[in-house]
mmCIF file of C-alpha atoms in Angstrom:
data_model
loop_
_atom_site.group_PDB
_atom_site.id
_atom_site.type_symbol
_atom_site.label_atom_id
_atom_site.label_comp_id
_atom_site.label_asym_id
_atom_site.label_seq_id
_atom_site.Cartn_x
_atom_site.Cartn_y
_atom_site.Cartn_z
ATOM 1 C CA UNK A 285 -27.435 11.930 8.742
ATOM 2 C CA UNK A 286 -24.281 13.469 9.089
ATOM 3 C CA UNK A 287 -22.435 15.332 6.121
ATOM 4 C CA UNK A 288 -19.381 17.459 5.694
ATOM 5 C CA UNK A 289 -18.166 20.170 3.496
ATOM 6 C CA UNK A 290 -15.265 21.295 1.667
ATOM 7 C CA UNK A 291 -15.954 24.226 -0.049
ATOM 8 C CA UNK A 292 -12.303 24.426 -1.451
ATOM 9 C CA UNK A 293 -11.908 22.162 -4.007
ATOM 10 C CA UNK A 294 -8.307 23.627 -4.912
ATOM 11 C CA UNK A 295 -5.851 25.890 -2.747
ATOM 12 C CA UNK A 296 -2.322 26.574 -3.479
ATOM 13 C CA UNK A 297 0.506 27.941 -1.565
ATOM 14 C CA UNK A 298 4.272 28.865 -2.062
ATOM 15 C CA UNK A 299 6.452 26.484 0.042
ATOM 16 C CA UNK A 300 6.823 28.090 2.883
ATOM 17 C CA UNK A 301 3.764 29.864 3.855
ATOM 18 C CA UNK A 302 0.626 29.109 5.552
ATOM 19 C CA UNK A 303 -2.178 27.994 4.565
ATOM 20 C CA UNK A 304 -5.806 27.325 6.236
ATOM 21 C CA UNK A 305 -8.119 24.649 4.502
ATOM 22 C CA UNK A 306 -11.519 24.951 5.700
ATOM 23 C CA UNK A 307 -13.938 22.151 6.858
ATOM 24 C CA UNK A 308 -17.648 22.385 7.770
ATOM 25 C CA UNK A 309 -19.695 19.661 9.306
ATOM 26 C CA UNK A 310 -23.677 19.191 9.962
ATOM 27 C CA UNK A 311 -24.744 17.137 13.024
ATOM 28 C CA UNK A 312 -27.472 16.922 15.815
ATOM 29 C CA UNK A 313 -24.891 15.033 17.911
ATOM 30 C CA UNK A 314 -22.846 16.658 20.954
ATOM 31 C CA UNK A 315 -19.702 14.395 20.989
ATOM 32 C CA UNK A 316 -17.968 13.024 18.333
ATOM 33 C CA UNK A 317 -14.773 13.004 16.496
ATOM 34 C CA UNK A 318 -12.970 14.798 13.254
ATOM 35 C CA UNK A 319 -10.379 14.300 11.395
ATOM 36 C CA UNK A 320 -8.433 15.417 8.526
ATOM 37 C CA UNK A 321 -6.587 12.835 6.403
ATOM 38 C CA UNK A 322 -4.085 13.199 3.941
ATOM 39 C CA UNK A 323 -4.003 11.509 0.351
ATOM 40 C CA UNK A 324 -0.385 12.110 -1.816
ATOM 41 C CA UNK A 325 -0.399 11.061 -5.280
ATOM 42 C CA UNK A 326 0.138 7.607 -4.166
ATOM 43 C CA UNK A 327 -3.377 7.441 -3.409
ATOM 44 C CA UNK A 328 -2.610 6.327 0.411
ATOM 45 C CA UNK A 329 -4.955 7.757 3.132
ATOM 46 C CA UNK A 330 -2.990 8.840 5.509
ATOM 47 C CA UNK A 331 -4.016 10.524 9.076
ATOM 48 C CA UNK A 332 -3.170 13.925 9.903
ATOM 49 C CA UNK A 333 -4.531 15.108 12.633
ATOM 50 C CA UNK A 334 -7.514 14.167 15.141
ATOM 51 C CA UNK A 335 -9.928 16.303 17.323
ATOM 52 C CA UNK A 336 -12.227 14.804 19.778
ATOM 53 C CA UNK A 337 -15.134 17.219 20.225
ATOM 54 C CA UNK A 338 -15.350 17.331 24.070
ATOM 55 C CA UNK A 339 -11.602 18.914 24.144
ATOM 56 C CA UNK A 340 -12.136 22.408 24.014
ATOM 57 C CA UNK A 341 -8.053 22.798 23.053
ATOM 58 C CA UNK A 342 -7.387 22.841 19.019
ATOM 59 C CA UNK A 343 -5.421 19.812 18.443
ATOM 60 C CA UNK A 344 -1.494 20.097 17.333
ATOM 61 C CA UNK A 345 0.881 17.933 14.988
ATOM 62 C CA UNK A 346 4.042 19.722 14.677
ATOM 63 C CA UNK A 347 3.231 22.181 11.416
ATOM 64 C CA UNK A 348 -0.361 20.985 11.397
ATOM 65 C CA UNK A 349 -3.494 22.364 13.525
ATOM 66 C CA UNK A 350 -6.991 22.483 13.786
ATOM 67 C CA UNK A 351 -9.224 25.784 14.402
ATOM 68 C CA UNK A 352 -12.010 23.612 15.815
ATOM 69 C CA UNK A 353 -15.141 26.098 16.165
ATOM 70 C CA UNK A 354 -17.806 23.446 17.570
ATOM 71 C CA UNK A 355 -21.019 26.234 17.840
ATOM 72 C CA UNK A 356 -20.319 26.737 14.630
ATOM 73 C CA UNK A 357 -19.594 23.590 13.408
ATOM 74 C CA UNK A 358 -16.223 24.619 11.480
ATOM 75 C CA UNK A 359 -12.999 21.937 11.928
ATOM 76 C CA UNK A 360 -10.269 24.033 9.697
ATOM 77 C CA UNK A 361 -6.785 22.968 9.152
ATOM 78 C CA UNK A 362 -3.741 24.791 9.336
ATOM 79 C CA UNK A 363 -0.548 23.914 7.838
ATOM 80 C CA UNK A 364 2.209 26.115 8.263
ATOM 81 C CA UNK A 365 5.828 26.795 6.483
ATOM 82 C CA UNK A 366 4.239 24.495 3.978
ATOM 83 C CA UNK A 367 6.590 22.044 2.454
ATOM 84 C CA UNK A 368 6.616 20.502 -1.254
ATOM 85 C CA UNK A 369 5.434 17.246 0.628
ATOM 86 C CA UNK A 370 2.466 18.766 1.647
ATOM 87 C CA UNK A 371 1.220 18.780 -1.577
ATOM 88 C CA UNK A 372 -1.738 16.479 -1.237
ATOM 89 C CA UNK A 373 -5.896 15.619 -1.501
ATOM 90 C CA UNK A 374 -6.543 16.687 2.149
ATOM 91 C CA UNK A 375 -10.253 14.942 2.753
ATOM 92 C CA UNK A 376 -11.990 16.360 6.253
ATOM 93 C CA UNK A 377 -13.969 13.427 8.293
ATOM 94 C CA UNK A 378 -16.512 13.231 10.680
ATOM 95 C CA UNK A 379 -17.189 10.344 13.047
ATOM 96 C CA UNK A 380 -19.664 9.637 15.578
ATOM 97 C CA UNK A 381 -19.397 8.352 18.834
ATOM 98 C CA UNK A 382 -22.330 6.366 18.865
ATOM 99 C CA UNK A 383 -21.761 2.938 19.642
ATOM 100 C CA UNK A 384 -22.071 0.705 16.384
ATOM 101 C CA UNK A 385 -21.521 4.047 13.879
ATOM 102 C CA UNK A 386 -18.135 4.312 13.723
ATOM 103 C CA UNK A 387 -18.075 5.121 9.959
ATOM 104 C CA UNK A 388 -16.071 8.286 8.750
ATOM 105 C CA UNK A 389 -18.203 10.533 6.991
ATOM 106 C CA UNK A 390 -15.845 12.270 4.531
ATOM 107 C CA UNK A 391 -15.640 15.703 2.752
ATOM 108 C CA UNK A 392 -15.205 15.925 -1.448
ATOM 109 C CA UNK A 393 -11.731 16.758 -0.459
ATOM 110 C CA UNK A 394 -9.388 20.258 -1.333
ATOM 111 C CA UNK A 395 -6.430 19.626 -3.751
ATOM 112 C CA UNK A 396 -3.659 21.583 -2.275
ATOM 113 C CA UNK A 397 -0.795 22.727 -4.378
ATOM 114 C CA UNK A 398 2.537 23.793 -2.921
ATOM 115 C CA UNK A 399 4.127 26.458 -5.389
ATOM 116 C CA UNK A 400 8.258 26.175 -4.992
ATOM 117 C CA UNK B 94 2.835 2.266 6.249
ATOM 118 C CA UNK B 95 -0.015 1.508 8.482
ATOM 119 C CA UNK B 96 -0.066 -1.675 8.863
ATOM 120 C CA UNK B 97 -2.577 -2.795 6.795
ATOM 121 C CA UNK B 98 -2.249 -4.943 3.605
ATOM 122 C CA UNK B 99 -4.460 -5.090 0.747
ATOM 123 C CA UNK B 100 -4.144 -7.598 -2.194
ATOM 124 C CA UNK B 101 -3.633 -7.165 -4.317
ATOM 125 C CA UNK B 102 -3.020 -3.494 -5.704
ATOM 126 C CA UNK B 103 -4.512 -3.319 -9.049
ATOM 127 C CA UNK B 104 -6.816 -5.503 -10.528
ATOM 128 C CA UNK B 105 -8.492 -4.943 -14.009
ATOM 129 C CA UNK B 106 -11.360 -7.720 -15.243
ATOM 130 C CA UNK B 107 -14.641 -7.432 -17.334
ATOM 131 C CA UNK B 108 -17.724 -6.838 -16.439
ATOM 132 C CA UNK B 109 -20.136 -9.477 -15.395
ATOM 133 C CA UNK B 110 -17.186 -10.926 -13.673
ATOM 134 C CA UNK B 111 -16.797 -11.295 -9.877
ATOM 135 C CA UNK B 112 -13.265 -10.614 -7.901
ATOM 136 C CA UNK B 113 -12.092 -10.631 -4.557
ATOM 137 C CA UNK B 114 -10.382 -8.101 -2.455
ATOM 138 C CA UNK B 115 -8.216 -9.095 0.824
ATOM 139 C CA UNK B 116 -7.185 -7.100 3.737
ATOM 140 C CA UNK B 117 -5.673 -7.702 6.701
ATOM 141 C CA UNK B 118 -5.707 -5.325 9.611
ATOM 142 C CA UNK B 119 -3.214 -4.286 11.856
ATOM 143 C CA UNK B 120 -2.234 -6.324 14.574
ATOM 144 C CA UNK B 121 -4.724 -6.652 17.155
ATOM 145 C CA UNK B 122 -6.968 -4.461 15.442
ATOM 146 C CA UNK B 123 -10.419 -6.216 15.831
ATOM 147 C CA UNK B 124 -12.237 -3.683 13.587
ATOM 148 C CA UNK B 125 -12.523 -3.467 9.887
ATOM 149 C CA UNK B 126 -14.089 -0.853 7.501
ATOM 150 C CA UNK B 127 -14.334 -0.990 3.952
ATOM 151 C CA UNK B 128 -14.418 2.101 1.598
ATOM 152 C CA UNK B 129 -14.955 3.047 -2.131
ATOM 153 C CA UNK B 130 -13.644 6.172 -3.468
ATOM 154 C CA UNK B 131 -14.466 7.111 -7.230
ATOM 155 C CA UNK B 132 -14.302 9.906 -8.820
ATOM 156 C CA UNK B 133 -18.716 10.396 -9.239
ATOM 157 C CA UNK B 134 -19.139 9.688 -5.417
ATOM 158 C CA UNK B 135 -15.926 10.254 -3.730
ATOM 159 C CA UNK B 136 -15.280 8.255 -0.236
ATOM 160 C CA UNK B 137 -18.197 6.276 0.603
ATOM 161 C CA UNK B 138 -18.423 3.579 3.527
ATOM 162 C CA UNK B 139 -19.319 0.325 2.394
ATOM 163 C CA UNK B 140 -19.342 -2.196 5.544
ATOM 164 C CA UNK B 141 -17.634 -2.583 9.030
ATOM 165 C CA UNK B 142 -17.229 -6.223 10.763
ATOM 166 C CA UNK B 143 -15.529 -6.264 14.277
ATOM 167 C CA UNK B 144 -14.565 -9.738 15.306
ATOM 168 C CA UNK B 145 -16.138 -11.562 12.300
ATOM 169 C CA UNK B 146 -19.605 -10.137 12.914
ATOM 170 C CA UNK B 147 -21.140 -7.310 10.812
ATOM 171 C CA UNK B 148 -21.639 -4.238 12.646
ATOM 172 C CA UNK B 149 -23.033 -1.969 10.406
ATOM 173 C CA UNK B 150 -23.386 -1.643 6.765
ATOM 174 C CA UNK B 151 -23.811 1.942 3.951
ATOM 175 C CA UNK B 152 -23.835 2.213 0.441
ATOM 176 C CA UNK B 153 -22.982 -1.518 -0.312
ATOM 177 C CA UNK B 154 -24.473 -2.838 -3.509
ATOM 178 C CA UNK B 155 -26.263 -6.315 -2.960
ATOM 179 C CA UNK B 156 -23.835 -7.571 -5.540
ATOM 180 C CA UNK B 157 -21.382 -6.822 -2.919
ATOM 181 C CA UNK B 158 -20.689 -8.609 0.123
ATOM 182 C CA UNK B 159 -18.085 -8.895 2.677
ATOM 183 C CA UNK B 160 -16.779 -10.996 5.791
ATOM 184 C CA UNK B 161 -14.429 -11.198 8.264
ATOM 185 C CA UNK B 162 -12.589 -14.552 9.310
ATOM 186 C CA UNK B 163 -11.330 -15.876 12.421
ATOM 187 C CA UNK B 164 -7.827 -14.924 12.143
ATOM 188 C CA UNK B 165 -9.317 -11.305 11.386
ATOM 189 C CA UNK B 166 -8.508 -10.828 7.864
ATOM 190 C CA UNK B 167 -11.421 -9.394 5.683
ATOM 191 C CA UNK B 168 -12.589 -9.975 2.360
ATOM 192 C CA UNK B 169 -14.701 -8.281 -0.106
ATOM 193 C CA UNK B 170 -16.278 -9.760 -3.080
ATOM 194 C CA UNK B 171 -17.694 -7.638 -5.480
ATOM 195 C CA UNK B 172 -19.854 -9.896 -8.716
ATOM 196 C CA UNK B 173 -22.054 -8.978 -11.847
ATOM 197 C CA UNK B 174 -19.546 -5.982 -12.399
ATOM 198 C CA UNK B 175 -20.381 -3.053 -14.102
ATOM 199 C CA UNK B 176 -18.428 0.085 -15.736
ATOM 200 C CA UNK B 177 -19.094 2.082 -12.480
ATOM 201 C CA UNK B 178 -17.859 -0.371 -10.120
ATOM 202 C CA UNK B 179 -14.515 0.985 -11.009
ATOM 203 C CA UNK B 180 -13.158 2.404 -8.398
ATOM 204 C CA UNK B 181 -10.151 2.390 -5.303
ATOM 205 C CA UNK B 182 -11.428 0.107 -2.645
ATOM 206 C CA UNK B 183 -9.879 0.930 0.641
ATOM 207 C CA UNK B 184 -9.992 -0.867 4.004
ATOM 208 C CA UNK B 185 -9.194 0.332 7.312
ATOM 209 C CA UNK B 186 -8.313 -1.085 10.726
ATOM 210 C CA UNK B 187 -9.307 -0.114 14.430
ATOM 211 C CA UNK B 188 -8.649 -0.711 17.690
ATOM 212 C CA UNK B 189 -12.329 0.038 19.767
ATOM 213 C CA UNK B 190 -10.829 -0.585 22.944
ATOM 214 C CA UNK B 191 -8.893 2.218 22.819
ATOM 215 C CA UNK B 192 -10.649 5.922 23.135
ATOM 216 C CA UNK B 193 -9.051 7.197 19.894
ATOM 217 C CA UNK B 194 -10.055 4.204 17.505
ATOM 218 C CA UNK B 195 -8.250 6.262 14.958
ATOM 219 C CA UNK B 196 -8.547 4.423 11.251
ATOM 220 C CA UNK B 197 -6.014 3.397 9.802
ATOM 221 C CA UNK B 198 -6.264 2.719 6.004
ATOM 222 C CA UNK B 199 -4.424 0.314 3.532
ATOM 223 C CA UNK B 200 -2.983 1.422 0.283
ATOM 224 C CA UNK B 201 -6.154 0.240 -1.555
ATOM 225 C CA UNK B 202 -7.050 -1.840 -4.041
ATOM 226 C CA UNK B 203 -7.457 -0.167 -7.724
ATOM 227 C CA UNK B 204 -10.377 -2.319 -9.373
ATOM 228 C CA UNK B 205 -10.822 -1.371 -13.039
ATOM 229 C CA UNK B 206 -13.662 -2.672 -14.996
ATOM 230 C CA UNK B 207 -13.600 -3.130 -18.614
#
């Protein structure tokens, strides 16, 4: 079975900055699909950014990327000139391509704080 | 907003009771997922139905159960509820025709258990 890693449970920033959360992943699988989604105090999920693992390019989303190391199994996300709406759960998901197993497979999630 | 509801937001009832949570998916979504997230075992899959038939199923109690109707709204019914079933139920929407099938979630359902 899949599983995926957060070993940040909190990170904080100064508005502004940059900051990398980090996201590790096991699976025996060669394609698949990760993704790191968002969750504000208002408890929505909401989706950030996607990487398909057969694109060697690290996906973009304005101030948001991906360093997606796939030999190493590492899917970390970079937000940069962080903004006091960034402040946010940020949960890291994995997702197989196999038909029929479309479930996300989430991380325990890295409480980002955004310092003013 | 993603365009999916959930009904309704909050919901607080004993336990030993049984409740029922709604969703409806975006349009033309065919695809729907349902998730838990607590505090104990964070985001957990529960079930997925695409076009009213189950397609796969994870950490779903037996005193859970779920379906998916013809006009493609879902519903989850949770019964015999205990303290731990407390809880923010989520559901998400998918399109699997397209290559993305991104998920996109509701706002959740906040199901407190007294």
């Amino acid at each position: 079975a899949q599983t995926v890693t957060q070993s940040q449970p909190e990170m904080s920033v100064q508005e502004a900055e940059t900051v990398t959360l980090s996201c590790t992943y096991d699976t025996s699988e060669s394609d698949y699909y990760l993704f790191w989604y968002k969750q504000p105090p208002s408890r929505q999920m909401i989706l950030v950014i996607r990487q398909e693992a057969y694109k060697q390019q690290n996906a973009t989303e304005n101030r948001f990327s991906v360093n997606f190391q796939k030999a190493a199994k590492s899917f970390s996300l970079k937000i940069s000139d962080s903004q006091l709406g960034d402040a946010a759960m940020y949960f890291c998901a994995y997702r197989s391509s196999v038909g029929g197993a479309q479930k996300l497979v989430f991380g325990q999630g890295t409480r980002l704080t955004i310092n003013p | 907003d993603s365009g999916v509801t959930q009904t309704p937001k909050h919901l607080i009832t004993a336990t030993g009771q049984r409740v029922t949570l709604r969703c409806s998916p975006r349009s033309g979504d065919l695809s729907v997922y349902w998730y838990q997230q607590s505090l104990d075992q964070g985001l957990q899959f529960l079930i997925h139905y695409y076009n009213g038939e189950e397609r796969a199923k994870g950490n779903i109690l037996e005193r859970f159960s779920a379906q998916q109707f013809p006009d493609l709204h879902s519903e989850l019914n949770l019964s015999s509820l205990e303290l731990g079933d407390s809880a923010l139920y989520f559901c998400a929407s998918s399109d699997l025709l397209t290559l993305t099938d991104t998920q996109y979630f509701g706002p959740g359902t906040r199901l407190t258990v007294l």
